[in-house]
Amino acid sequence: AQKITQTQPGMFVQEKEAVTLDCTYDTSDQSYGLFWYKQPSSGEMIFLIYQGSYDEQNATEGRYSLNFQKARKSANLVISASQLGDSAMYFCAMSNYNQGGKLIFGQGTELSVKP
Amino acid sequence: DSGVTQTPKHLITATGQRVTLRCSPRSGDLSVYWYQQSLDQGLQFLIQYYNGEERAKGNILERFSAQQFPDLHSELNLSSLELGDSALYFCASSLGVATASEEEYFGPGTRLTVT
């Protein structure tokens, strides 16, 4: 069965420092996608970054990068130079080719950025 | 702004009642997904429609039903409401069927409170 595991319920980081949010996944499919979404306290879900299972290079989007280690089935999100506005819930999600695109989400990590 | 609209933003109703949540996808998107976010269950996929037809089903209760209309907007109907149905309901859309590589754009959500 497909599953996403985020083992850090909450994390603190100092402003301007980098932080890594952990995500491991389980799937028997060869073709899948991994996503990270941000959910601020206002509630909306904001797409951050995507990594395909066949992508050989790690995805990057501005201050966000995805550390993809396929053999270890991990897809950690790295946020560089944290800002106060990064304080939010972060969800890792997976979509499998054979599942029609539905997203399976982890439980989330609440990130707090300290000034 | 993701381009996905959901109405209403908030809904308060009593147990046993029936409500309808509405979603308009981004212009051009053919797939609509419904997700439920609750404190105990986290973010769960409910159902997906593609161009008017049901494409995938998740953990959707029999008391819940959905449809996608010819203009591609979608409605999620929740009936015989229980306290446990209180949650944030998200609609998301994507361009196609989503082959595990398409980003899903989330609407702002409808917060349902059942009293």
mmCIF file with all atom_site columns, C-alpha atoms in Angstrom:
data_model
loop_
_atom_site.group_PDB
_atom_site.id
_atom_site.type_symbol
_atom_site.label_atom_id
_atom_site.label_alt_id
_atom_site.label_comp_id
_atom_site.label_asym_id
_atom_site.label_entity_id
_atom_site.label_seq_id
_atom_site.pdbx_PDB_ins_code
_atom_site.Cartn_x
_atom_site.Cartn_y
_atom_site.Cartn_z
_atom_site.occupancy
_atom_site.B_iso_or_equiv
_atom_site.pdbx_formal_charge
_atom_site.auth_seq_id
_atom_site.auth_comp_id
_atom_site.auth_asym_id
_atom_site.auth_atom_id
_atom_site.pdbx_PDB_model_num
ATOM 1   C CA . ALA A 1 1   ? 0.000   0.000  0.000   1.00 0.00 ? 1   ALA A CA 1
ATOM 2   C CA . GLN A 1 2   ? 1.120   3.529  -0.691  1.00 0.00 ? 2   GLN A CA 1
ATOM 3   C CA . LYS A 1 3   ? 2.108   5.520  2.347   1.00 0.00 ? 3   LYS A CA 1
ATOM 4   C CA . ILE A 1 4   ? 3.826   8.774  3.266   1.00 0.00 ? 4   ILE A CA 1
ATOM 5   C CA . THR A 1 5   ? 5.536   9.165  6.618   1.00 0.00 ? 5   THR A CA 1
ATOM 6   C CA . GLN A 1 6   ? 6.595   12.449 8.181   1.00 0.00 ? 6   GLN A CA 1
ATOM 7   C CA . THR A 1 7   ? 8.222   11.744 11.511  1.00 0.00 ? 7   THR A CA 1
ATOM 8   C CA . GLN A 1 8   ? 8.668   15.316 12.738  1.00 0.00 ? 8   GLN A CA 1
ATOM 9   C CA . PRO A 1 9   ? 5.392   16.665 14.152  1.00 0.00 ? 9   PRO A CA 1
ATOM 10  C CA . GLY A 1 10  ? 7.018   20.012 14.904  1.00 0.00 ? 10  GLY A CA 1
ATOM 11  C CA . MET A 1 11  ? 10.289  21.782 14.253  1.00 0.00 ? 11  MET A CA 1
ATOM 12  C CA . PHE A 1 12  ? 11.925  25.070 15.148  1.00 0.00 ? 12  PHE A CA 1
ATOM 13  C CA . VAL A 1 13  ? 14.475  26.927 13.065  1.00 0.00 ? 13  VAL A CA 1
ATOM 14  C CA . GLN A 1 14  ? 16.227  30.231 13.494  1.00 0.00 ? 14  GLN A CA 1
ATOM 15  C CA . GLU A 1 15  ? 15.513  32.888 10.901  1.00 0.00 ? 15  GLU A CA 1
ATOM 16  C CA . LYS A 1 16  ? 18.020  32.829 8.002   1.00 0.00 ? 16  LYS A CA 1
ATOM 17  C CA . GLU A 1 17  ? 19.109  29.275 8.759   1.00 0.00 ? 17  GLU A CA 1
ATOM 18  C CA . ALA A 1 18  ? 18.401  26.237 6.600   1.00 0.00 ? 18  ALA A CA 1
ATOM 19  C CA . VAL A 1 19  ? 16.023  23.484 7.703   1.00 0.00 ? 19  VAL A CA 1
ATOM 20  C CA . THR A 1 20  ? 15.283  19.978 6.445   1.00 0.00 ? 20  THR A CA 1
ATOM 21  C CA . LEU A 1 21  ? 11.845  18.422 6.744   1.00 0.00 ? 21  LEU A CA 1
ATOM 22  C CA . ASP A 1 22  ? 11.842  14.648 6.490   1.00 0.00 ? 22  ASP A CA 1
ATOM 23  C CA . CYS A 1 23  ? 9.588   12.534 4.313   1.00 0.00 ? 23  CYS A CA 1
ATOM 24  C CA . THR A 1 24  ? 9.728   8.837  3.533   1.00 0.00 ? 24  THR A CA 1
ATOM 25  C CA . TYR A 1 25  ? 7.390   7.030  1.224   1.00 0.00 ? 25  TYR A CA 1
ATOM 26  C CA . ASP A 1 26  ? 6.329   3.533  0.372   1.00 0.00 ? 26  ASP A CA 1
ATOM 27  C CA . THR A 1 27  ? 5.026   2.410  -2.982  1.00 0.00 ? 27  THR A CA 1
ATOM 28  C CA . SER A 1 28  ? 5.314   -0.580 -5.260  1.00 0.00 ? 28  SER A CA 1
ATOM 29  C CA . ASP A 1 29  ? 4.811   1.557  -8.369  1.00 0.00 ? 29  ASP A CA 1
ATOM 30  C CA . GLN A 1 30  ? 7.765   2.521  -10.541 1.00 0.00 ? 30  GLN A CA 1
ATOM 31  C CA . SER A 1 31  ? 6.193   5.733  -11.775 1.00 0.00 ? 31  SER A CA 1
ATOM 32  C CA . TYR A 1 32  ? 5.193   8.235  -9.134  1.00 0.00 ? 32  TYR A CA 1
ATOM 33  C CA . GLY A 1 33  ? 5.519   11.846 -8.169  1.00 0.00 ? 33  GLY A CA 1
ATOM 34  C CA . LEU A 1 34  ? 6.420   13.462 -4.870  1.00 0.00 ? 34  LEU A CA 1
ATOM 35  C CA . PHE A 1 35  ? 5.103   16.837 -3.824  1.00 0.00 ? 35  PHE A CA 1
ATOM 36  C CA . TRP A 1 36  ? 5.479   19.259 -0.985  1.00 0.00 ? 36  TRP A CA 1
ATOM 37  C CA . TYR A 1 37  ? 2.687   21.612 0.014   1.00 0.00 ? 37  TYR A CA 1
ATOM 38  C CA . LYS A 1 38  ? 2.671   24.430 2.560   1.00 0.00 ? 38  LYS A CA 1
ATOM 39  C CA . GLN A 1 39  ? -0.382  25.197 4.661   1.00 0.00 ? 39  GLN A CA 1
ATOM 40  C CA . PRO A 1 40  ? -0.200  28.502 6.561   1.00 0.00 ? 40  PRO A CA 1
ATOM 41  C CA . SER A 1 41  ? -2.515  29.213 9.441   1.00 0.00 ? 41  SER A CA 1
ATOM 42  C CA . SER A 1 42  ? -5.005  30.717 6.989   1.00 0.00 ? 42  SER A CA 1
ATOM 43  C CA . GLY A 1 43  ? -5.629  27.188 5.730   1.00 0.00 ? 43  GLY A CA 1
ATOM 44  C CA . GLU A 1 44  ? -4.906  27.244 2.016   1.00 0.00 ? 44  GLU A CA 1
ATOM 45  C CA . MET A 1 45  ? -2.669  24.600 0.432   1.00 0.00 ? 45  MET A CA 1
ATOM 46  C CA . ILE A 1 46  ? 0.239   26.065 -1.490  1.00 0.00 ? 46  ILE A CA 1
ATOM 47  C CA . PHE A 1 47  ? 2.265   23.934 -3.899  1.00 0.00 ? 47  PHE A CA 1
ATOM 48  C CA . LEU A 1 48  ? 6.011   24.210 -3.308  1.00 0.00 ? 48  LEU A CA 1
ATOM 49  C CA . ILE A 1 49  ? 7.917   21.628 -5.301  1.00 0.00 ? 49  ILE A CA 1
ATOM 50  C CA . TYR A 1 50  ? 7.605   18.431 -7.329  1.00 0.00 ? 50  TYR A CA 1
ATOM 51  C CA . GLN A 1 51  ? 9.951   15.495 -7.982  1.00 0.00 ? 51  GLN A CA 1
ATOM 52  C CA . GLY A 1 52  ? 9.246   12.725 -10.469 1.00 0.00 ? 52  GLY A CA 1
ATOM 53  C CA . SER A 1 53  ? 10.405  9.197  -9.783  1.00 0.00 ? 53  SER A CA 1
ATOM 54  C CA . TYR A 1 54  ? 12.458  9.151  -12.981 1.00 0.00 ? 54  TYR A CA 1
ATOM 55  C CA . ASP A 1 55  ? 14.037  12.557 -12.453 1.00 0.00 ? 55  ASP A CA 1
ATOM 56  C CA . GLU A 1 56  ? 17.750  12.121 -11.953 1.00 0.00 ? 56  GLU A CA 1
ATOM 57  C CA . GLN A 1 57  ? 18.373  15.573 -10.553 1.00 0.00 ? 57  GLN A CA 1
ATOM 58  C CA . ASN A 1 58  ? 16.936  16.923 -7.354  1.00 0.00 ? 58  ASN A CA 1
ATOM 59  C CA . ALA A 1 59  ? 14.189  19.481 -7.893  1.00 0.00 ? 59  ALA A CA 1
ATOM 60  C CA . THR A 1 60  ? 14.721  23.082 -6.863  1.00 0.00 ? 60  THR A CA 1
ATOM 61  C CA . GLU A 1 61  ? 12.317  26.022 -6.704  1.00 0.00 ? 61  GLU A CA 1
ATOM 62  C CA . GLY A 1 62  ? 13.844  29.180 -5.325  1.00 0.00 ? 62  GLY A CA 1
ATOM 63  C CA . ARG A 1 63  ? 14.654  28.590 -1.654  1.00 0.00 ? 63  ARG A CA 1
ATOM 64  C CA . TYR A 1 64  ? 13.119  25.119 -1.763  1.00 0.00 ? 64  TYR A CA 1
ATOM 65  C CA . SER A 1 65  ? 14.948  21.998 -2.822  1.00 0.00 ? 65  SER A CA 1
ATOM 66  C CA . LEU A 1 66  ? 13.950  18.392 -2.635  1.00 0.00 ? 66  LEU A CA 1
ATOM 67  C CA . ASN A 1 67  ? 16.582  15.890 -1.544  1.00 0.00 ? 67  ASN A CA 1
ATOM 68  C CA . PHE A 1 68  ? 15.422  12.794 -3.424  1.00 0.00 ? 68  PHE A CA 1
ATOM 69  C CA . GLN A 1 69  ? 17.034  9.492  -2.429  1.00 0.00 ? 69  GLN A CA 1
ATOM 70  C CA . LYS A 1 70  ? 15.187  6.842  -4.372  1.00 0.00 ? 70  LYS A CA 1
ATOM 71  C CA . ALA A 1 71  ? 16.902  3.809  -2.879  1.00 0.00 ? 71  ALA A CA 1
ATOM 72  C CA . ARG A 1 72  ? 16.069  5.011  0.603   1.00 0.00 ? 72  ARG A CA 1
ATOM 73  C CA . LYS A 1 73  ? 12.581  6.114  -0.479  1.00 0.00 ? 73  LYS A CA 1
ATOM 74  C CA . SER A 1 74  ? 13.032  9.533  0.997   1.00 0.00 ? 74  SER A CA 1
ATOM 75  C CA . ALA A 1 75  ? 12.063  12.952 -0.330  1.00 0.00 ? 75  ALA A CA 1
ATOM 76  C CA . ASN A 1 76  ? 13.181  15.534 2.179   1.00 0.00 ? 76  ASN A CA 1
ATOM 77  C CA . LEU A 1 77  ? 12.380  19.207 1.735   1.00 0.00 ? 77  LEU A CA 1
ATOM 78  C CA . VAL A 1 78  ? 15.182  21.660 2.343   1.00 0.00 ? 78  VAL A CA 1
ATOM 79  C CA . ILE A 1 79  ? 14.322  25.305 2.943   1.00 0.00 ? 79  ILE A CA 1
ATOM 80  C CA . SER A 1 80  ? 17.315  27.600 2.758   1.00 0.00 ? 80  SER A CA 1
ATOM 81  C CA . ALA A 1 81  ? 17.530  30.978 4.487   1.00 0.00 ? 81  ALA A CA 1
ATOM 82  C CA . SER A 1 82  ? 14.329  30.539 6.506   1.00 0.00 ? 82  SER A CA 1
ATOM 83  C CA . GLN A 1 83  ? 11.981  33.504 6.784   1.00 0.00 ? 83  GLN A CA 1
ATOM 84  C CA . LEU A 1 84  ? 9.323   34.273 9.373   1.00 0.00 ? 84  LEU A CA 1
ATOM 85  C CA . GLY A 1 85  ? 6.706   33.724 6.682   1.00 0.00 ? 85  GLY A CA 1
ATOM 86  C CA . ASP A 1 86  ? 7.845   30.118 6.344   1.00 0.00 ? 86  ASP A CA 1
ATOM 87  C CA . SER A 1 87  ? 6.125   29.286 9.635   1.00 0.00 ? 87  SER A CA 1
ATOM 88  C CA . ALA A 1 88  ? 3.391   26.853 8.581   1.00 0.00 ? 88  ALA A CA 1
ATOM 89  C CA . MET A 1 89  ? 2.423   23.209 8.260   1.00 0.00 ? 89  MET A CA 1
ATOM 90  C CA . TYR A 1 90  ? 4.279   21.335 5.548   1.00 0.00 ? 90  TYR A CA 1
ATOM 91  C CA . PHE A 1 91  ? 2.859   18.270 3.883   1.00 0.00 ? 91  PHE A CA 1
ATOM 92  C CA . CYS A 1 92  ? 4.659   15.703 1.808   1.00 0.00 ? 92  CYS A CA 1
ATOM 93  C CA . ALA A 1 93  ? 2.456   13.922 -0.730  1.00 0.00 ? 93  ALA A CA 1
ATOM 94  C CA . MET A 1 94  ? 2.731   11.213 -3.352  1.00 0.00 ? 94  MET A CA 1
ATOM 95  C CA . SER A 1 95  ? 0.869   10.529 -6.554  1.00 0.00 ? 95  SER A CA 1
ATOM 96  C CA . ASN A 1 96  ? 1.111   7.205  -8.336  1.00 0.00 ? 96  ASN A CA 1
ATOM 97  C CA . TYR A 1 97  ? 0.740   6.747  -12.080 1.00 0.00 ? 97  TYR A CA 1
ATOM 98  C CA . ASN A 1 98  ? -1.649  3.835  -11.652 1.00 0.00 ? 98  ASN A CA 1
ATOM 99  C CA . GLN A 1 99  ? -3.830  5.696  -9.171  1.00 0.00 ? 99  GLN A CA 1
ATOM 100 C CA . GLY A 1 100 ? -5.094  8.455  -11.435 1.00 0.00 ? 100 GLY A CA 1
ATOM 101 C CA . GLY A 1 101 ? -3.279  11.288 -9.764  1.00 0.00 ? 101 GLY A CA 1
ATOM 102 C CA . LYS A 1 102 ? -4.849  11.318 -6.333  1.00 0.00 ? 102 LYS A CA 1
ATOM 103 C CA . LEU A 1 103 ? -2.517  12.590 -3.660  1.00 0.00 ? 103 LEU A CA 1
ATOM 104 C CA . ILE A 1 104 ? -1.625  10.607 -0.565  1.00 0.00 ? 104 ILE A CA 1
ATOM 105 C CA . PHE A 1 105 ? -0.499  12.922 2.205   1.00 0.00 ? 105 PHE A CA 1
ATOM 106 C CA . GLY A 1 106 ? 1.704   12.533 5.227   1.00 0.00 ? 106 GLY A CA 1
ATOM 107 C CA . GLN A 1 107 ? 0.646   13.800 8.632   1.00 0.00 ? 107 GLN A CA 1
ATOM 108 C CA . GLY A 1 108 ? 2.557   17.021 8.222   1.00 0.00 ? 108 GLY A CA 1
ATOM 109 C CA . THR A 1 109 ? 5.325   18.894 10.028  1.00 0.00 ? 109 THR A CA 1
ATOM 110 C CA . GLU A 1 110 ? 4.663   22.175 11.763  1.00 0.00 ? 110 GLU A CA 1
ATOM 111 C CA . LEU A 1 111 ? 7.584   24.508 11.197  1.00 0.00 ? 111 LEU A CA 1
ATOM 112 C CA . SER A 1 112 ? 8.136   27.530 13.420  1.00 0.00 ? 112 SER A CA 1
ATOM 113 C CA . VAL A 1 113 ? 10.717  30.118 12.408  1.00 0.00 ? 113 VAL A CA 1
ATOM 114 C CA . LYS A 1 114 ? 12.192  32.093 15.303  1.00 0.00 ? 114 LYS A CA 1
ATOM 115 C CA . PRO A 1 115 ? 13.361  35.694 14.819  1.00 0.00 ? 115 PRO A CA 1
ATOM 116 C CA . ASP B 2 1   ? -4.565  32.712 -5.849  1.00 0.00 ? 1   ASP B CA 1
ATOM 117 C CA . SER B 2 2   ? -4.673  29.206 -7.337  1.00 0.00 ? 2   SER B CA 1
ATOM 118 C CA . GLY B 2 3   ? -7.618  29.928 -9.622  1.00 0.00 ? 3   GLY B CA 1
ATOM 119 C CA . VAL B 2 4   ? -9.752  27.271 -7.919  1.00 0.00 ? 4   VAL B CA 1
ATOM 120 C CA . THR B 2 5   ? -12.800 28.664 -6.158  1.00 0.00 ? 5   THR B CA 1
ATOM 121 C CA . GLN B 2 6   ? -14.850 27.051 -3.441  1.00 0.00 ? 6   GLN B CA 1
ATOM 122 C CA . THR B 2 7   ? -18.085 28.147 -1.854  1.00 0.00 ? 7   THR B CA 1
ATOM 123 C CA . PRO B 2 8   ? -19.047 28.634 0.841   1.00 0.00 ? 8   PRO B CA 1
ATOM 124 C CA . LYS B 2 9   ? -15.928 29.381 2.894   1.00 0.00 ? 9   LYS B CA 1
ATOM 125 C CA . HIS B 2 10  ? -17.608 28.451 6.140   1.00 0.00 ? 10  HIS B CA 1
ATOM 126 C CA . LEU B 2 11  ? -20.643 26.336 6.877   1.00 0.00 ? 11  LEU B CA 1
ATOM 127 C CA . ILE B 2 12  ? -22.226 25.629 10.237  1.00 0.00 ? 12  ILE B CA 1
ATOM 128 C CA . THR B 2 13  ? -25.032 23.117 10.370  1.00 0.00 ? 13  THR B CA 1
ATOM 129 C CA . ALA B 2 14  ? -26.673 20.621 12.691  1.00 0.00 ? 14  ALA B CA 1
ATOM 130 C CA . THR B 2 15  ? -26.378 16.876 12.858  1.00 0.00 ? 15  THR B CA 1
ATOM 131 C CA . GLY B 2 16  ? -28.643 15.040 10.449  1.00 0.00 ? 16  GLY B CA 1
ATOM 132 C CA . GLN B 2 17  ? -28.655 17.852 7.920   1.00 0.00 ? 17  GLN B CA 1
ATOM 133 C CA . ARG B 2 18  ? -27.482 17.851 4.315   1.00 0.00 ? 18  ARG B CA 1
ATOM 134 C CA . VAL B 2 19  ? -25.090 20.355 2.729   1.00 0.00 ? 19  VAL B CA 1
ATOM 135 C CA . THR B 2 20  ? -23.616 20.978 -0.691  1.00 0.00 ? 20  THR B CA 1
ATOM 136 C CA . LEU B 2 21  ? -20.090 22.235 -1.257  1.00 0.00 ? 21  LEU B CA 1
ATOM 137 C CA . ARG B 2 22  ? -19.271 23.780 -4.593  1.00 0.00 ? 22  ARG B CA 1
ATOM 138 C CA . CYS B 2 23  ? -16.012 23.954 -6.517  1.00 0.00 ? 23  CYS B CA 1
ATOM 139 C CA . SER B 2 24  ? -14.995 25.656 -9.735  1.00 0.00 ? 24  SER B CA 1
ATOM 140 C CA . PRO B 2 25  ? -11.687 24.398 -11.155 1.00 0.00 ? 25  PRO B CA 1
ATOM 141 C CA . ARG B 2 26  ? -9.016  26.496 -12.810 1.00 0.00 ? 26  ARG B CA 1
ATOM 142 C CA . SER B 2 27  ? -9.846  27.503 -16.328 1.00 0.00 ? 27  SER B CA 1
ATOM 143 C CA . GLY B 2 28  ? -8.946  24.621 -18.643 1.00 0.00 ? 28  GLY B CA 1
ATOM 144 C CA . ASP B 2 29  ? -8.539  21.995 -15.926 1.00 0.00 ? 29  ASP B CA 1
ATOM 145 C CA . LEU B 2 30  ? -10.569 18.858 -16.517 1.00 0.00 ? 30  LEU B CA 1
ATOM 146 C CA . SER B 2 31  ? -9.869  16.956 -13.295 1.00 0.00 ? 31  SER B CA 1
ATOM 147 C CA . VAL B 2 32  ? -11.403 17.810 -9.961  1.00 0.00 ? 32  VAL B CA 1
ATOM 148 C CA . TYR B 2 33  ? -10.403 16.179 -6.687  1.00 0.00 ? 33  TYR B CA 1
ATOM 149 C CA . TRP B 2 34  ? -12.055 16.394 -3.295  1.00 0.00 ? 34  TRP B CA 1
ATOM 150 C CA . TYR B 2 35  ? -10.074 16.031 -0.068  1.00 0.00 ? 35  TYR B CA 1
ATOM 151 C CA . GLN B 2 36  ? -11.093 16.091 3.571   1.00 0.00 ? 36  GLN B CA 1
ATOM 152 C CA . GLN B 2 37  ? -8.790  17.448 6.272   1.00 0.00 ? 37  GLN B CA 1
ATOM 153 C CA . SER B 2 38  ? -9.673  16.593 9.854   1.00 0.00 ? 38  SER B CA 1
ATOM 154 C CA . LEU B 2 39  ? -7.648  16.554 13.047  1.00 0.00 ? 39  LEU B CA 1
ATOM 155 C CA . ASP B 2 40  ? -7.869  12.811 13.544  1.00 0.00 ? 40  ASP B CA 1
ATOM 156 C CA . GLN B 2 41  ? -7.670  11.601 9.927   1.00 0.00 ? 41  GLN B CA 1
ATOM 157 C CA . GLY B 2 42  ? -5.373  14.194 8.409   1.00 0.00 ? 42  GLY B CA 1
ATOM 158 C CA . LEU B 2 43  ? -5.699  14.945 4.689   1.00 0.00 ? 43  LEU B CA 1
ATOM 159 C CA . GLN B 2 44  ? -7.623  12.226 2.882   1.00 0.00 ? 44  GLN B CA 1
ATOM 160 C CA . PHE B 2 45  ? -8.560  11.841 -0.753  1.00 0.00 ? 45  PHE B CA 1
ATOM 161 C CA . LEU B 2 46  ? -12.290 11.428 -1.242  1.00 0.00 ? 46  LEU B CA 1
ATOM 162 C CA . ILE B 2 47  ? -13.064 11.306 -4.944  1.00 0.00 ? 47  ILE B CA 1
ATOM 163 C CA . GLN B 2 48  ? -11.865 12.424 -8.375  1.00 0.00 ? 48  GLN B CA 1
ATOM 164 C CA . TYR B 2 49  ? -13.774 13.431 -11.480 1.00 0.00 ? 49  TYR B CA 1
ATOM 165 C CA . TYR B 2 50  ? -12.349 13.850 -14.939 1.00 0.00 ? 50  TYR B CA 1
ATOM 166 C CA . ASN B 2 51  ? -14.373 15.628 -17.595 1.00 0.00 ? 51  ASN B CA 1
ATOM 167 C CA . GLY B 2 52  ? -17.646 14.721 -15.959 1.00 0.00 ? 52  GLY B CA 1
ATOM 168 C CA . GLU B 2 53  ? -16.915 11.125 -15.093 1.00 0.00 ? 53  GLU B CA 1
ATOM 169 C CA . GLU B 2 54  ? -15.875 9.574  -11.821 1.00 0.00 ? 54  GLU B CA 1
ATOM 170 C CA . ARG B 2 55  ? -12.239 8.550  -12.117 1.00 0.00 ? 55  ARG B CA 1
ATOM 171 C CA . ALA B 2 56  ? -11.134 7.383  -8.681  1.00 0.00 ? 56  ALA B CA 1
ATOM 172 C CA . LYS B 2 57  ? -12.664 6.883  -5.291  1.00 0.00 ? 57  LYS B CA 1
ATOM 173 C CA . GLY B 2 58  ? -10.997 7.050  -1.914  1.00 0.00 ? 58  GLY B CA 1
ATOM 174 C CA . ASN B 2 59  ? -12.297 6.848  1.617   1.00 0.00 ? 59  ASN B CA 1
ATOM 175 C CA . ILE B 2 60  ? -15.599 8.485  0.827   1.00 0.00 ? 60  ILE B CA 1
ATOM 176 C CA . LEU B 2 61  ? -18.542 7.607  3.014   1.00 0.00 ? 61  LEU B CA 1
ATOM 177 C CA . GLU B 2 62  ? -21.758 6.362  1.469   1.00 0.00 ? 62  GLU B CA 1
ATOM 178 C CA . ARG B 2 63  ? -23.489 9.417  2.921   1.00 0.00 ? 63  ARG B CA 1
ATOM 179 C CA . PHE B 2 64  ? -21.285 11.561 0.683   1.00 0.00 ? 64  PHE B CA 1
ATOM 180 C CA . SER B 2 65  ? -21.676 11.921 -3.049  1.00 0.00 ? 65  SER B CA 1
ATOM 181 C CA . ALA B 2 66  ? -20.224 14.133 -5.717  1.00 0.00 ? 66  ALA B CA 1
ATOM 182 C CA . GLN B 2 67  ? -20.648 15.042 -9.334  1.00 0.00 ? 67  GLN B CA 1
ATOM 183 C CA . GLN B 2 68  ? -18.993 17.121 -12.014 1.00 0.00 ? 68  GLN B CA 1
ATOM 184 C CA . PHE B 2 69  ? -21.203 19.106 -14.319 1.00 0.00 ? 69  PHE B CA 1
ATOM 185 C CA . PRO B 2 70  ? -20.767 19.847 -18.061 1.00 0.00 ? 70  PRO B CA 1
ATOM 186 C CA . ASP B 2 71  ? -19.249 23.237 -17.231 1.00 0.00 ? 71  ASP B CA 1
ATOM 187 C CA . LEU B 2 72  ? -16.702 21.273 -15.128 1.00 0.00 ? 72  LEU B CA 1
ATOM 188 C CA . HIS B 2 73  ? -17.672 22.685 -11.772 1.00 0.00 ? 73  HIS B CA 1
ATOM 189 C CA . SER B 2 74  ? -18.179 20.073 -9.090  1.00 0.00 ? 74  SER B CA 1
ATOM 190 C CA . GLU B 2 75  ? -20.373 19.639 -6.062  1.00 0.00 ? 75  GLU B CA 1
ATOM 191 C CA . LEU B 2 76  ? -19.821 17.500 -2.994  1.00 0.00 ? 76  LEU B CA 1
ATOM 192 C CA . ASN B 2 77  ? -22.999 16.537 -1.181  1.00 0.00 ? 77  ASN B CA 1
ATOM 193 C CA . LEU B 2 78  ? -22.816 15.509 2.446   1.00 0.00 ? 78  LEU B CA 1
ATOM 194 C CA . SER B 2 79  ? -25.943 14.077 4.034   1.00 0.00 ? 79  SER B CA 1
ATOM 195 C CA . SER B 2 80  ? -27.051 12.793 7.444   1.00 0.00 ? 80  SER B CA 1
ATOM 196 C CA . LEU B 2 81  ? -24.242 14.834 8.897   1.00 0.00 ? 81  LEU B CA 1
ATOM 197 C CA . GLU B 2 82  ? -22.474 13.688 12.041  1.00 0.00 ? 82  GLU B CA 1
ATOM 198 C CA . LEU B 2 83  ? -20.212 15.563 14.417  1.00 0.00 ? 83  LEU B CA 1
ATOM 199 C CA . GLY B 2 84  ? -17.250 13.673 12.972  1.00 0.00 ? 84  GLY B CA 1
ATOM 200 C CA . ASP B 2 85  ? -17.868 15.174 9.539   1.00 0.00 ? 85  ASP B CA 1
ATOM 201 C CA . SER B 2 86  ? -16.622 18.517 10.801  1.00 0.00 ? 86  SER B CA 1
ATOM 202 C CA . ALA B 2 87  ? -13.544 19.202 8.720   1.00 0.00 ? 87  ALA B CA 1
ATOM 203 C CA . LEU B 2 88  ? -11.926 21.378 6.100   1.00 0.00 ? 88  LEU B CA 1
ATOM 204 C CA . TYR B 2 89  ? -12.961 20.196 2.646   1.00 0.00 ? 89  TYR B CA 1
ATOM 205 C CA . PHE B 2 90  ? -10.634 21.005 -0.213  1.00 0.00 ? 90  PHE B CA 1
ATOM 206 C CA . CYS B 2 91  ? -11.240 20.899 -3.897  1.00 0.00 ? 91  CYS B CA 1
ATOM 207 C CA . ALA B 2 92  ? -8.244  20.665 -6.207  1.00 0.00 ? 92  ALA B CA 1
ATOM 208 C CA . SER B 2 93  ? -7.943  20.660 -9.965  1.00 0.00 ? 93  SER B CA 1
ATOM 209 C CA . SER B 2 94  ? -5.420  19.590 -12.562 1.00 0.00 ? 94  SER B CA 1
ATOM 210 C CA . LEU B 2 95  ? -5.198  19.806 -16.301 1.00 0.00 ? 95  LEU B CA 1
ATOM 211 C CA . GLY B 2 96  ? -5.635  16.171 -17.194 1.00 0.00 ? 96  GLY B CA 1
ATOM 212 C CA . VAL B 2 97  ? -6.072  12.786 -15.647 1.00 0.00 ? 97  VAL B CA 1
ATOM 213 C CA . ALA B 2 98  ? -2.826  13.411 -13.815 1.00 0.00 ? 98  ALA B CA 1
ATOM 214 C CA . THR B 2 99  ? -0.134  10.894 -14.617 1.00 0.00 ? 99  THR B CA 1
ATOM 215 C CA . ALA B 2 100 ? 1.607   11.387 -11.293 1.00 0.00 ? 100 ALA B CA 1
ATOM 216 C CA . SER B 2 101 ? 3.430   14.402 -12.647 1.00 0.00 ? 101 SER B CA 1
ATOM 217 C CA . GLU B 2 102 ? 0.796   17.084 -12.652 1.00 0.00 ? 102 GLU B CA 1
ATOM 218 C CA . GLU B 2 103 ? 0.521   19.615 -9.920  1.00 0.00 ? 103 GLU B CA 1
ATOM 219 C CA . GLU B 2 104 ? -2.862  19.865 -8.303  1.00 0.00 ? 104 GLU B CA 1
ATOM 220 C CA . TYR B 2 105 ? -4.073  23.367 -7.554  1.00 0.00 ? 105 TYR B CA 1
ATOM 221 C CA . PHE B 2 106 ? -6.019  23.632 -4.341  1.00 0.00 ? 106 PHE B CA 1
ATOM 222 C CA . GLY B 2 107 ? -8.934  25.882 -3.584  1.00 0.00 ? 107 GLY B CA 1
ATOM 223 C CA . PRO B 2 108 ? -9.171  27.796 -0.291  1.00 0.00 ? 108 PRO B CA 1
ATOM 224 C CA . GLY B 2 109 ? -11.351 25.112 1.269   1.00 0.00 ? 109 GLY B CA 1
ATOM 225 C CA . THR B 2 110 ? -14.759 24.997 2.909   1.00 0.00 ? 110 THR B CA 1
ATOM 226 C CA . ARG B 2 111 ? -14.722 24.705 6.674   1.00 0.00 ? 111 ARG B CA 1
ATOM 227 C CA . LEU B 2 112 ? -17.678 22.629 7.780   1.00 0.00 ? 112 LEU B CA 1
ATOM 228 C CA . THR B 2 113 ? -18.764 22.622 11.398  1.00 0.00 ? 113 THR B CA 1
ATOM 229 C CA . VAL B 2 114 ? -21.456 20.200 12.470  1.00 0.00 ? 114 VAL B CA 1
ATOM 230 C CA . THR B 2 115 ? -23.055 21.007 15.824  1.00 0.00 ? 115 THR B CA 1
#
